[in-house]
Amino acid sequence: QVQLVESGGGLVQPGGSLRLSCAASGSIFSITTMRWYRQPQGGQRELVARIGSGGSTNYADSVKGRFTISRDNAKNTVYLQMSSLKPEETAVYYCKVYSGAGAYWGQGPQVTVSS
């Protein structure tokens, strides 16, 4: 069993920044890819960013240059640094972790971008 604990969500003004964290614990076997998704209310879940085991990264076009995904393998933690946030980026943000035991989702903190 793997548990993912996310933190860092909240309310931020347009143009502001937030940093999300997702820490994995439990029966972890060789975590490989770590991803961040987001899902606005009433909308579809979309992939925001991914980071491979070697540190290679990919981003959705809409967040390139503003979001940065990183990971700390010693802590089994993935981060998402978000800047220049826009109101339309209000959503629940989920992490997803792939390991030898399967794929696991975080609980999804709410990020609200509003003045």
Coordinates of N, CA and C in Angstrom, one line a residue, residues 49-112:
A49 N 2.2 18.4 -15.8 CA 3.6 18.2 -15.9 C 4.0 16.8 -15.5
R50 N 5.1 16.3 -16.0 CA 5.6 15.0 -15.6 C 7.1 15.1 -15.4
I51 N 7.6 14.2 -14.6 CA 9.1 14.1 -14.4 C 9.5 12.7 -14.3
G52 N 10.4 12.3 -15.1 CA 10.9 10.9 -15.1 C 11.9 10.6 -14.0
S53 N 12.3 9.4 -13.8 CA 13.2 9.0 -12.8 C 14.5 9.6 -12.9
G54 N 14.9 9.9 -14.1 CA 16.2 10.6 -14.4 C 16.1 12.1 -14.4
G55 N 14.9 12.6 -14.1 CA 14.8 14.1 -14.0 C 14.3 14.8 -15.3
S56 N 14.0 14.0 -16.3 CA 13.5 14.6 -17.6 C 12.1 15.1 -17.3
T57 N 11.7 16.2 -17.9 CA 10.4 16.9 -17.6 C 9.7 17.2 -18.9
N58 N 8.4 17.2 -18.8 CA 7.5 17.6 -19.8 C 6.4 18.4 -19.2
Y59 N 5.9 19.4 -20.0 CA 4.8 20.3 -19.5 C 3.7 20.5 -20.5
A60 N 2.5 20.7 -20.0 CA 1.5 21.2 -20.9 C 1.9 22.5 -21.5
D61 N 1.5 22.8 -22.7 CA 1.9 24.0 -23.4 C 1.4 25.2 -22.6
S62 N 0.2 25.1 -21.9 CA -0.4 26.2 -21.2 C 0.4 26.7 -20.0
V63 N 1.3 25.8 -19.5 CA 2.0 26.2 -18.3 C 3.5 26.3 -18.5
K64 N 4.0 26.1 -19.7 CA 5.4 26.2 -20.0 C 6.0 27.6 -19.7
G65 N 7.1 27.6 -19.0 CA 7.7 28.8 -18.6 C 7.2 29.4 -17.3
R66 N 6.1 28.9 -16.8 CA 5.5 29.4 -15.5 C 5.5 28.3 -14.4
F67 N 5.4 27.1 -14.8 CA 5.4 26.0 -13.8 C 6.7 25.2 -13.9
T68 N 7.1 24.7 -12.7 CA 8.3 23.9 -12.7 C 8.1 22.7 -11.8
I69 N 8.3 21.5 -12.4 CA 8.1 20.2 -11.6 C 9.5 19.8 -11.2
S70 N 9.6 19.3 -10.0 CA 10.9 18.8 -9.5 C 10.6 17.6 -8.5
R71 N 11.7 16.9 -8.2 CA 11.5 15.8 -7.3 C 12.7 15.6 -6.4
D72 N 12.4 15.1 -5.2 CA 13.5 14.7 -4.2 C 13.4 13.2 -4.0
N73 N 14.2 12.5 -4.7 CA 14.1 11.0 -4.6 C 14.4 10.5 -3.2
A74 N 15.2 11.1 -2.4 CA 15.5 10.7 -1.1 C 14.3 10.8 -0.2
K75 N 13.4 11.8 -0.5 CA 12.2 12.0 0.3 C 10.9 11.4 -0.4
N76 N 11.1 10.8 -1.6 CA 10.0 10.3 -2.4 C 8.9 11.4 -2.6
T77 N 9.4 12.6 -2.9 CA 8.5 13.7 -3.0 C 8.6 14.4 -4.3
V78 N 7.5 14.8 -4.8 CA 7.4 15.6 -6.1 C 6.8 17.0 -5.8
Y79 N 7.3 18.0 -6.4 CA 6.9 19.4 -6.2 C 6.4 20.0 -7.5
L80 N 5.5 20.9 -7.4 CA 5.1 21.7 -8.5 C 5.1 23.2 -8.1
Q81 N 6.1 23.9 -8.6 CA 6.2 25.4 -8.4 C 5.4 26.1 -9.4
M82 N 4.4 26.8 -9.0 CA 3.5 27.5 -10.0 C 3.6 29.0 -9.8
S83 N 3.8 29.7 -10.9 CA 3.9 31.2 -10.8 C 3.1 31.8 -11.9
S84 N 2.8 33.1 -11.8 CA 2.0 33.8 -12.7 C 0.7 33.1 -12.9
L85 N 0.1 32.7 -11.8 CA -1.2 32.0 -11.9 C -2.3 32.8 -12.4
K86 N -3.2 32.1 -13.1 CA -4.4 32.8 -13.8 C -5.7 32.2 -13.2
P87 N -6.7 33.0 -13.2 CA -8.0 32.5 -12.6 C -8.5 31.2 -13.2
E88 N -8.3 31.1 -14.5 CA -8.7 29.9 -15.2 C -8.0 28.6 -14.8
E89 N -6.9 28.8 -13.9 CA -6.2 27.7 -13.4 C -6.7 27.2 -12.1
T90 N -7.8 27.8 -11.6 CA -8.4 27.3 -10.5 C -8.9 25.8 -10.7
A91 N -8.5 24.9 -9.8 CA -8.7 23.5 -10.0 C -8.3 22.7 -8.8
V92 N -8.7 21.5 -8.8 CA -8.1 20.5 -7.9 C -6.8 20.0 -8.6
Y93 N -5.7 20.0 -7.9 CA -4.5 19.5 -8.4 C -4.1 18.2 -7.8
Y94 N -3.9 17.2 -8.6 CA -3.6 15.8 -8.2 C -2.2 15.4 -8.6
C95 N -1.5 14.7 -7.7 CA -0.3 14.1 -8.1 C -0.6 12.6 -8.4
K96 N 0.3 12.0 -9.2 CA 0.2 10.6 -9.6 C 1.6 10.1 -9.6
V97 N 1.8 9.0 -8.9 CA 3.1 8.4 -8.8 C 3.0 7.0 -9.3
Y98 N 4.0 6.6 -10.2 CA 4.1 5.3 -10.7 C 5.3 4.6 -10.0
S99 N 5.0 3.3 -9.6 CA 6.1 2.6 -9.0 C 5.9 1.1 -9.4
G100 N 6.9 0.3 -8.9 CA 6.8 -1.1 -9.3 C 5.6 -1.8 -8.8
A101 N 4.9 -1.2 -7.8 CA 3.7 -1.8 -7.3 C 2.4 -1.2 -7.9
G102 N 2.5 -0.3 -8.8 CA 1.4 0.3 -9.4 C 1.4 1.8 -9.5
A103 N 0.3 2.3 -9.8 CA 0.1 3.8 -9.9 C -0.8 4.3 -8.8
Y104 N -0.5 5.4 -8.2 CA -1.3 5.9 -7.1 C -1.5 7.4 -7.3
W105 N -2.7 7.8 -6.8 CA -3.2 9.2 -6.9 C -3.1 9.9 -5.5
G106 N -2.8 11.1 -5.5 CA -2.9 11.9 -4.3 C -4.4 12.4 -4.1
Q107 N -4.7 13.0 -3.0 CA -6.0 13.4 -2.6 C -6.5 14.7 -3.3
G108 N -5.5 15.5 -3.8 CA -5.9 16.6 -4.6 C -6.3 17.9 -3.8
P109 N -5.3 18.7 -3.5 CA -5.6 20.0 -2.9 C -6.3 21.0 -3.8
Q110 N -7.1 21.8 -3.3 CA -7.7 22.8 -4.2 C -6.8 24.0 -4.3
V111 N -6.7 24.5 -5.5 CA -6.0 25.7 -5.8 C -7.0 26.7 -6.4
T112 N -7.1 27.8 -5.7 CA -8.1 28.9 -6.2 C -7.3 30.1 -6.5

